[in-house]
Short mmCIF file of N, CA and C in Angstrom, two decimals:
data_model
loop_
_atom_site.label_atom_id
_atom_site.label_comp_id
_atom_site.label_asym_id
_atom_site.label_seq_id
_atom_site.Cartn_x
_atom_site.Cartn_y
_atom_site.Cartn_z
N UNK V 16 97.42 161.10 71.23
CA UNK V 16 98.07 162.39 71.27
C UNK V 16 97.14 163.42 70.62
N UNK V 17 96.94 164.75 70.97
CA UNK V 17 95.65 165.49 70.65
C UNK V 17 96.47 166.82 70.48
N UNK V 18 96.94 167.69 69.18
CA UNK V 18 97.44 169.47 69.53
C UNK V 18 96.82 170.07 70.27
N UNK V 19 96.78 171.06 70.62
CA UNK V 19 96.16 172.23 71.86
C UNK V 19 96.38 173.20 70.77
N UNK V 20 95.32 173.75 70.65
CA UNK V 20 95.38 175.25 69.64
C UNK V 20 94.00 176.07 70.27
N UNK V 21 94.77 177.47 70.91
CA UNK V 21 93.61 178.24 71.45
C UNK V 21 93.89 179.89 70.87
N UNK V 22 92.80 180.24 70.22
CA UNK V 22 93.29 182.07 70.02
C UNK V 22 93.17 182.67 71.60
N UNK V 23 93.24 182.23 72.37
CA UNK V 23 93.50 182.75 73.55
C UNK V 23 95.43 183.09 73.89
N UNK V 24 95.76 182.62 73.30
CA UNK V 24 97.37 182.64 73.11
C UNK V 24 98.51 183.01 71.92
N UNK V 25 99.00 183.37 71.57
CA UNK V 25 99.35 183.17 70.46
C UNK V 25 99.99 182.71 69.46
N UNK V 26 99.46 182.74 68.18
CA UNK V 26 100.01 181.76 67.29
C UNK V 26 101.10 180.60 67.43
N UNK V 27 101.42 179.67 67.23
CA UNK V 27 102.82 179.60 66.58
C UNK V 27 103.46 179.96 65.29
N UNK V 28 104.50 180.53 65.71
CA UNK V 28 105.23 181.03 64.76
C UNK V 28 105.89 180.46 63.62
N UNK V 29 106.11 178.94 63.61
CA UNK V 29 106.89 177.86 63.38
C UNK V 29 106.40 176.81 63.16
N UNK V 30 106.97 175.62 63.29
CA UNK V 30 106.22 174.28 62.84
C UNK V 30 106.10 173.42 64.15
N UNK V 31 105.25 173.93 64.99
CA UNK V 31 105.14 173.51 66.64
C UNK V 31 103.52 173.64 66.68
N UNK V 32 103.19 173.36 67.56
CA UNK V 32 101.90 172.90 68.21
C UNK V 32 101.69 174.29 69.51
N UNK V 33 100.87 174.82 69.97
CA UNK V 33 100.93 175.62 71.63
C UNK V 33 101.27 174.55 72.49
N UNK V 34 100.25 173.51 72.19
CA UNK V 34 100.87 172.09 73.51
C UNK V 34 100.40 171.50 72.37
N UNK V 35 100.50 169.70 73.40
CA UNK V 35 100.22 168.48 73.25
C UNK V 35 100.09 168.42 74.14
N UNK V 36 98.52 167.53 74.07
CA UNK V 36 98.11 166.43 74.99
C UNK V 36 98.34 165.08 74.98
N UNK V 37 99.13 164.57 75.73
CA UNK V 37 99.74 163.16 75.59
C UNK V 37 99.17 162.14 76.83
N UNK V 38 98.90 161.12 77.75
CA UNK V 38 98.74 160.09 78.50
C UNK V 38 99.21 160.65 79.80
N UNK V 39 98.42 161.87 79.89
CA UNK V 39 97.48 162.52 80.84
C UNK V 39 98.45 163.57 81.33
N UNK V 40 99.34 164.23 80.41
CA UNK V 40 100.02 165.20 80.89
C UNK V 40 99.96 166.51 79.67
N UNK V 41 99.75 167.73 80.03
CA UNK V 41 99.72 168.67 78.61
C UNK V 41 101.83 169.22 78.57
N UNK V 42 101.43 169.09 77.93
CA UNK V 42 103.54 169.72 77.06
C UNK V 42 102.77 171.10 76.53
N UNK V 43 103.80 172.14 77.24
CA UNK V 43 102.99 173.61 76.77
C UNK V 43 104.45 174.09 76.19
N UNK V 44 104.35 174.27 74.95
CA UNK V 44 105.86 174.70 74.19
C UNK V 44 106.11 176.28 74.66
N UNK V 45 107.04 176.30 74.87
CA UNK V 45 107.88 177.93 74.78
C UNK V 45 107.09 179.18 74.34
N UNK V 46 106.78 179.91 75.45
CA UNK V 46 105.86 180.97 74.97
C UNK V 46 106.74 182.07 75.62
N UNK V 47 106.62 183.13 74.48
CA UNK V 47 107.45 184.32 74.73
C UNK V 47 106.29 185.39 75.32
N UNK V 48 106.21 186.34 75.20
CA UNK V 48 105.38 186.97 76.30
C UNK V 48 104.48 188.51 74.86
N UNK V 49 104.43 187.38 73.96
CA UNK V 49 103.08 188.35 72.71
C UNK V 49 102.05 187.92 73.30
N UNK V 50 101.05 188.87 73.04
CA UNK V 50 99.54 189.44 73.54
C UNK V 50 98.88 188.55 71.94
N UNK V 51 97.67 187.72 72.57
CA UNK V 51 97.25 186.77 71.78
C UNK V 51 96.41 188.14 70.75
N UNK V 52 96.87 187.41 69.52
CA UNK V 52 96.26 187.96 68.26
C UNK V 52 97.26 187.94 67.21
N UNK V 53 97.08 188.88 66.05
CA UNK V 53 98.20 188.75 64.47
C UNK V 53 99.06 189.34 64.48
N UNK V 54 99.22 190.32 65.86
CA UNK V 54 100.26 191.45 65.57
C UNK V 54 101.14 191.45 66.61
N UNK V 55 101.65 190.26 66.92
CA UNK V 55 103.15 190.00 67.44
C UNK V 55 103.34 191.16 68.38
N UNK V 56 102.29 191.47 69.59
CA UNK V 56 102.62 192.93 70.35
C UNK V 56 103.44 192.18 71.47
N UNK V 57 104.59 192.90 71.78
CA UNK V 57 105.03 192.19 72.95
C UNK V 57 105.34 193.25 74.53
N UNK V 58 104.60 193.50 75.09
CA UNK V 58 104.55 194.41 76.41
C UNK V 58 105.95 194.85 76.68
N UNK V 59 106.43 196.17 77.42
CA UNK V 59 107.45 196.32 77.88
C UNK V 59 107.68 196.16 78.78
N UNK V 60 109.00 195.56 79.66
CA UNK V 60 109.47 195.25 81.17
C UNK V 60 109.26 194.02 81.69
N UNK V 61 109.88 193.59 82.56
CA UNK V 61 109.84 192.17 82.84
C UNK V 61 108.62 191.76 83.27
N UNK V 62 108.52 192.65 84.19
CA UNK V 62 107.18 192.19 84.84
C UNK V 62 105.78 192.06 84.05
N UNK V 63 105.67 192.72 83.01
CA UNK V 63 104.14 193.20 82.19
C UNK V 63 104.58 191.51 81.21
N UNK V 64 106.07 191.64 80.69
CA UNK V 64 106.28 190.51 79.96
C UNK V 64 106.11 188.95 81.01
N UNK V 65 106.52 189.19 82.15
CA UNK V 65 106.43 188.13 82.91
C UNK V 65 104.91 187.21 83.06
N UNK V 66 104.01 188.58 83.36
CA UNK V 66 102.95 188.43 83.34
C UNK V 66 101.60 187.66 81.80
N UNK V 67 102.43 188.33 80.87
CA UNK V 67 102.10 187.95 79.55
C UNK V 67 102.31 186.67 79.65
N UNK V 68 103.37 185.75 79.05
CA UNK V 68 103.56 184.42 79.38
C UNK V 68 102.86 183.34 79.99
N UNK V 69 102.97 183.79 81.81
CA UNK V 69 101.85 183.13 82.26
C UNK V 69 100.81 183.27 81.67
N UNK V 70 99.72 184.09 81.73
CA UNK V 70 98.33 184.44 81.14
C UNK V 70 98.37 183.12 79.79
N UNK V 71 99.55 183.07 79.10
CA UNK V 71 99.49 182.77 77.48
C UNK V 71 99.42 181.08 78.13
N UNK V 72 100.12 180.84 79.45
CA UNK V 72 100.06 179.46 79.31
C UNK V 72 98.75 178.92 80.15
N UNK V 73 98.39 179.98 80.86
CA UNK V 73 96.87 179.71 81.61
C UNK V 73 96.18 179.53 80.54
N UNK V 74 96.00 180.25 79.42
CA UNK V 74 95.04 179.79 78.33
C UNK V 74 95.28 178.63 78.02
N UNK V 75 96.40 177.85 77.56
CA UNK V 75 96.56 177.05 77.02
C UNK V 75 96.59 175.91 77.58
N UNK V 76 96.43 176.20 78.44
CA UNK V 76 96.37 174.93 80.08
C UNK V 76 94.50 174.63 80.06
N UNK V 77 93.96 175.94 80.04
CA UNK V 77 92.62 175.77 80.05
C UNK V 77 91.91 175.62 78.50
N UNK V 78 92.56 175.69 77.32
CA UNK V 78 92.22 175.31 76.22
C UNK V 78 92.34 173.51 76.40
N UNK V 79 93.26 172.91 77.11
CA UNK V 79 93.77 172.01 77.27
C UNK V 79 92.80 170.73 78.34
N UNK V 80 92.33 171.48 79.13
CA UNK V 80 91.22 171.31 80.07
C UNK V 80 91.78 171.01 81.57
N UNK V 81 92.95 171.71 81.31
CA UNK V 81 93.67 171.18 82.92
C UNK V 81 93.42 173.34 83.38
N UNK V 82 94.70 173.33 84.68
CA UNK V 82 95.03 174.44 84.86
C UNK V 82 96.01 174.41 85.75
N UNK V 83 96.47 175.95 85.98
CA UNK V 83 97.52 176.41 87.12
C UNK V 83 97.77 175.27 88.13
N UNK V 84 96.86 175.20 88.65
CA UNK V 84 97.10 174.27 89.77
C UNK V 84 97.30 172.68 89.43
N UNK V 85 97.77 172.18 88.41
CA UNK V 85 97.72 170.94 87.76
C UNK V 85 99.34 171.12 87.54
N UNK V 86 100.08 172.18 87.17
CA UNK V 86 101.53 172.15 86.72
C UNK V 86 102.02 171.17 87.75
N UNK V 87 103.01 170.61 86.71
CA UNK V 87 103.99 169.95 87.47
C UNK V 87 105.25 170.43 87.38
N UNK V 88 105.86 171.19 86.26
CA UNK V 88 107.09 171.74 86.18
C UNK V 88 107.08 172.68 85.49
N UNK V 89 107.68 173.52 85.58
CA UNK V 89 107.97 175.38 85.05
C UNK V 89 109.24 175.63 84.75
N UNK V 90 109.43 176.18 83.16
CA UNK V 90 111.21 176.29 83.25
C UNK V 90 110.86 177.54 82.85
N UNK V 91 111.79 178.48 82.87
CA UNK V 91 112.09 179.64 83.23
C UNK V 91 113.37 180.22 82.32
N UNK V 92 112.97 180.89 81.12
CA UNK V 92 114.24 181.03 80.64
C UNK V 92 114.41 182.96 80.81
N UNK V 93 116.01 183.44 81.39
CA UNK V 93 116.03 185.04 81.19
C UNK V 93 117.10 185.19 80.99
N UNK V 94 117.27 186.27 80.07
CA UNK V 94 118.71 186.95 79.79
C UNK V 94 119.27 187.12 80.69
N UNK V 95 119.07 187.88 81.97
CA UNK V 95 119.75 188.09 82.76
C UNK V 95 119.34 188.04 84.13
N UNK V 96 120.33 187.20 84.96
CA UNK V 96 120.02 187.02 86.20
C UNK V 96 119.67 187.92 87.20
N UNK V 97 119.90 189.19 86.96
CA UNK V 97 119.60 190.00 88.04
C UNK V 97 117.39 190.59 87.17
N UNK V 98 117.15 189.98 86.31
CA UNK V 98 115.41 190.43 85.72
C UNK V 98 115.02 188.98 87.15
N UNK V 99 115.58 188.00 87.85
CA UNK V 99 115.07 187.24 88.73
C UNK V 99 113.81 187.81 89.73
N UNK V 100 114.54 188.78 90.24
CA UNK V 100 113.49 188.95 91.29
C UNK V 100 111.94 189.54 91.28
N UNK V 101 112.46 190.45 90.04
CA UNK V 101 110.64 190.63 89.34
C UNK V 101 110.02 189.61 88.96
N UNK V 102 110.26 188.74 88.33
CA UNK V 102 109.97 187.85 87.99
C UNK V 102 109.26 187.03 88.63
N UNK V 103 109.82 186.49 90.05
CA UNK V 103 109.67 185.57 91.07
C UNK V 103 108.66 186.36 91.99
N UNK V 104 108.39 187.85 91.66
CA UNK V 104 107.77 188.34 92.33
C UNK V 104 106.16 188.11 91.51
N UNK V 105 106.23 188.05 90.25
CA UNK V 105 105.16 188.16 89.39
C UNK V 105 104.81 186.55 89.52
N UNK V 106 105.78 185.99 89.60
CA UNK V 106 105.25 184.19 89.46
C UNK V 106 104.65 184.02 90.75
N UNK V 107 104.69 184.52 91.74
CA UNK V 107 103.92 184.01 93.33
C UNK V 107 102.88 184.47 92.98
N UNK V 108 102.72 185.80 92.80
CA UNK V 108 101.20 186.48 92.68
C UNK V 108 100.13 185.60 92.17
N UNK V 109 100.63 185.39 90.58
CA UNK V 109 100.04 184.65 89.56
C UNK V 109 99.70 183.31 90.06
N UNK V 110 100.64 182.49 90.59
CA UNK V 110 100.88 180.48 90.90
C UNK V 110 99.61 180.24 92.58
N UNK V 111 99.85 181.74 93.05
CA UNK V 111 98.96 181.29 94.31
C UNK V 111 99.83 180.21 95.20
N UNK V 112 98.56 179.40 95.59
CA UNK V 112 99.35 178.05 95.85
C UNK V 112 99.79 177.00 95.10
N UNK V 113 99.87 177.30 93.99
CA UNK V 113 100.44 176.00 93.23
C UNK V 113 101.73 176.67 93.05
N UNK V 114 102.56 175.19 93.60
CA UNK V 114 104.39 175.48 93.65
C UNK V 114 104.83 174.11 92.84
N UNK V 115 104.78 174.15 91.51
CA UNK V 115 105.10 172.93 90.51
C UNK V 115 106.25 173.49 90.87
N UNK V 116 107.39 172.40 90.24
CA UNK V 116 108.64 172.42 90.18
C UNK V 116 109.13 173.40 89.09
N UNK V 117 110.13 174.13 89.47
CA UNK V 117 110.38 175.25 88.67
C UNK V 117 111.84 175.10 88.35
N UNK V 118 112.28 175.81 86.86
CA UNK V 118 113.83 175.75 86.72
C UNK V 118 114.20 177.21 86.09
N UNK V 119 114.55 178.02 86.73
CA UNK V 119 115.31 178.84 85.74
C UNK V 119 116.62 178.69 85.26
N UNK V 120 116.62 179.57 84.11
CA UNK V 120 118.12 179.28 83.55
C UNK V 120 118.20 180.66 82.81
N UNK V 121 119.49 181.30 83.31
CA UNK V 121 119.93 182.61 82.39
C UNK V 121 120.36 182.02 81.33
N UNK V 122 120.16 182.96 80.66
CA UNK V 122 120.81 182.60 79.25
C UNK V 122 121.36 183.72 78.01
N UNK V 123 121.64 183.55 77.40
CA UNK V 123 121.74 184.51 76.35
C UNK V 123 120.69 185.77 75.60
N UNK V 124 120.75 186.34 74.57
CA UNK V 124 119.60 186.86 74.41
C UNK V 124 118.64 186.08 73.99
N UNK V 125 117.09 186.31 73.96
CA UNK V 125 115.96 185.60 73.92
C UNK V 125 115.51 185.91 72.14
N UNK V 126 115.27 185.26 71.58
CA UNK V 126 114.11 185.75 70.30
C UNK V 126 113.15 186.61 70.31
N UNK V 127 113.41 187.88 69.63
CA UNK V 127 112.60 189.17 69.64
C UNK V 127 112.89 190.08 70.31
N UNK V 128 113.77 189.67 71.24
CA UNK V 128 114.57 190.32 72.56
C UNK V 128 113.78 190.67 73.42
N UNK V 129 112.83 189.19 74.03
CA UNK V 129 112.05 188.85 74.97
C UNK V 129 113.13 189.36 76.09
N UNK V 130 112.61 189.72 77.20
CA UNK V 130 113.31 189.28 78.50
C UNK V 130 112.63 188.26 79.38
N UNK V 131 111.85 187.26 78.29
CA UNK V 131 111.26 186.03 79.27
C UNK V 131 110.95 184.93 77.81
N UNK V 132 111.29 183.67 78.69
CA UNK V 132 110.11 182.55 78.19
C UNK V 132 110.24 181.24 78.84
N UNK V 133 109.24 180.65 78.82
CA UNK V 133 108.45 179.57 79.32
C UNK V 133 108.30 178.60 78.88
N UNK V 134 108.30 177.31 79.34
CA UNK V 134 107.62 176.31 79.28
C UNK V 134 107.10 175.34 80.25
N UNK V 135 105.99 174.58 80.21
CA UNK V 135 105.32 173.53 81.24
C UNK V 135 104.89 172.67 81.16
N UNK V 136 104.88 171.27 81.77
CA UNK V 136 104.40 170.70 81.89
C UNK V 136 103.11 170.35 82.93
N UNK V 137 101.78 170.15 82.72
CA UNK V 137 100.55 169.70 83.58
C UNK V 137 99.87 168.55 83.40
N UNK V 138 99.12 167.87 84.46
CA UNK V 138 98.71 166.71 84.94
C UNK V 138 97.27 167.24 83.87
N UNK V 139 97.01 166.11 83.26
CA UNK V 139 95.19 167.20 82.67
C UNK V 139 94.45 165.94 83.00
N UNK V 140 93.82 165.79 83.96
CA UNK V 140 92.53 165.06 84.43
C UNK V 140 91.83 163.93 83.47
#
């Protein structure tokens, strides 16, 4: 088992890891949509935040030595069901052709009062 720690992403906040590398799959923990560095900046609107996230887990996928196209599953957490379609609009752009298995789930409010966060699992070579 190996942590994943890249300043390409940011910190954890907590007593977590960015990922783990485990018997050939990376675990990319819950990333809210802060701009890697000390000062917790977090973009406005779904989409700029949507976009943040990914980016945070592309780093950490490629700190990791896998990438995008290696996901196998994507969960999807948003306050509110109708922020979906930006969203889904920002995740095609970004995923290309890679279509890992994806889950969203509305939910309540987010920590920091994200209107996004993430997590994934990838195949790492």
């Amino acid at each position: 088992m190996e942590r994943i720690q890249t300043a390409d992403a940011p910190v954890p906040a907590g007593h977590y890891s960015q990922a783990i590398k485990a018997n050939g799959f990376v675990f990319v923990s819950g990333q809210l949509p802060f701009a890697p560095g000390p000062h917790r900046v977090m973009p406005q609107g779904i989409a700029a935040q949507a976009r943040q996230c990914l980016e945070n887990l592309r780093a950490i996928l490629q700190a990791a030595g896998t990438s995008v196209d290696s996901l196998t599953s994507v969960q999807i957490f948003i306050p509110d069901v109708a922020l979906w379609g930006e969203v889904n609009a920002v995740y095609e752009s970004f995923m290309g052709q890679a279509r890992p298995a994806r889950t969203v789930v509305p939910t309540n409010a987010l920590h920091h009062g994200a209107l996004i966060e993430l997590n994934a699992v990838a195949v790492c070579p």
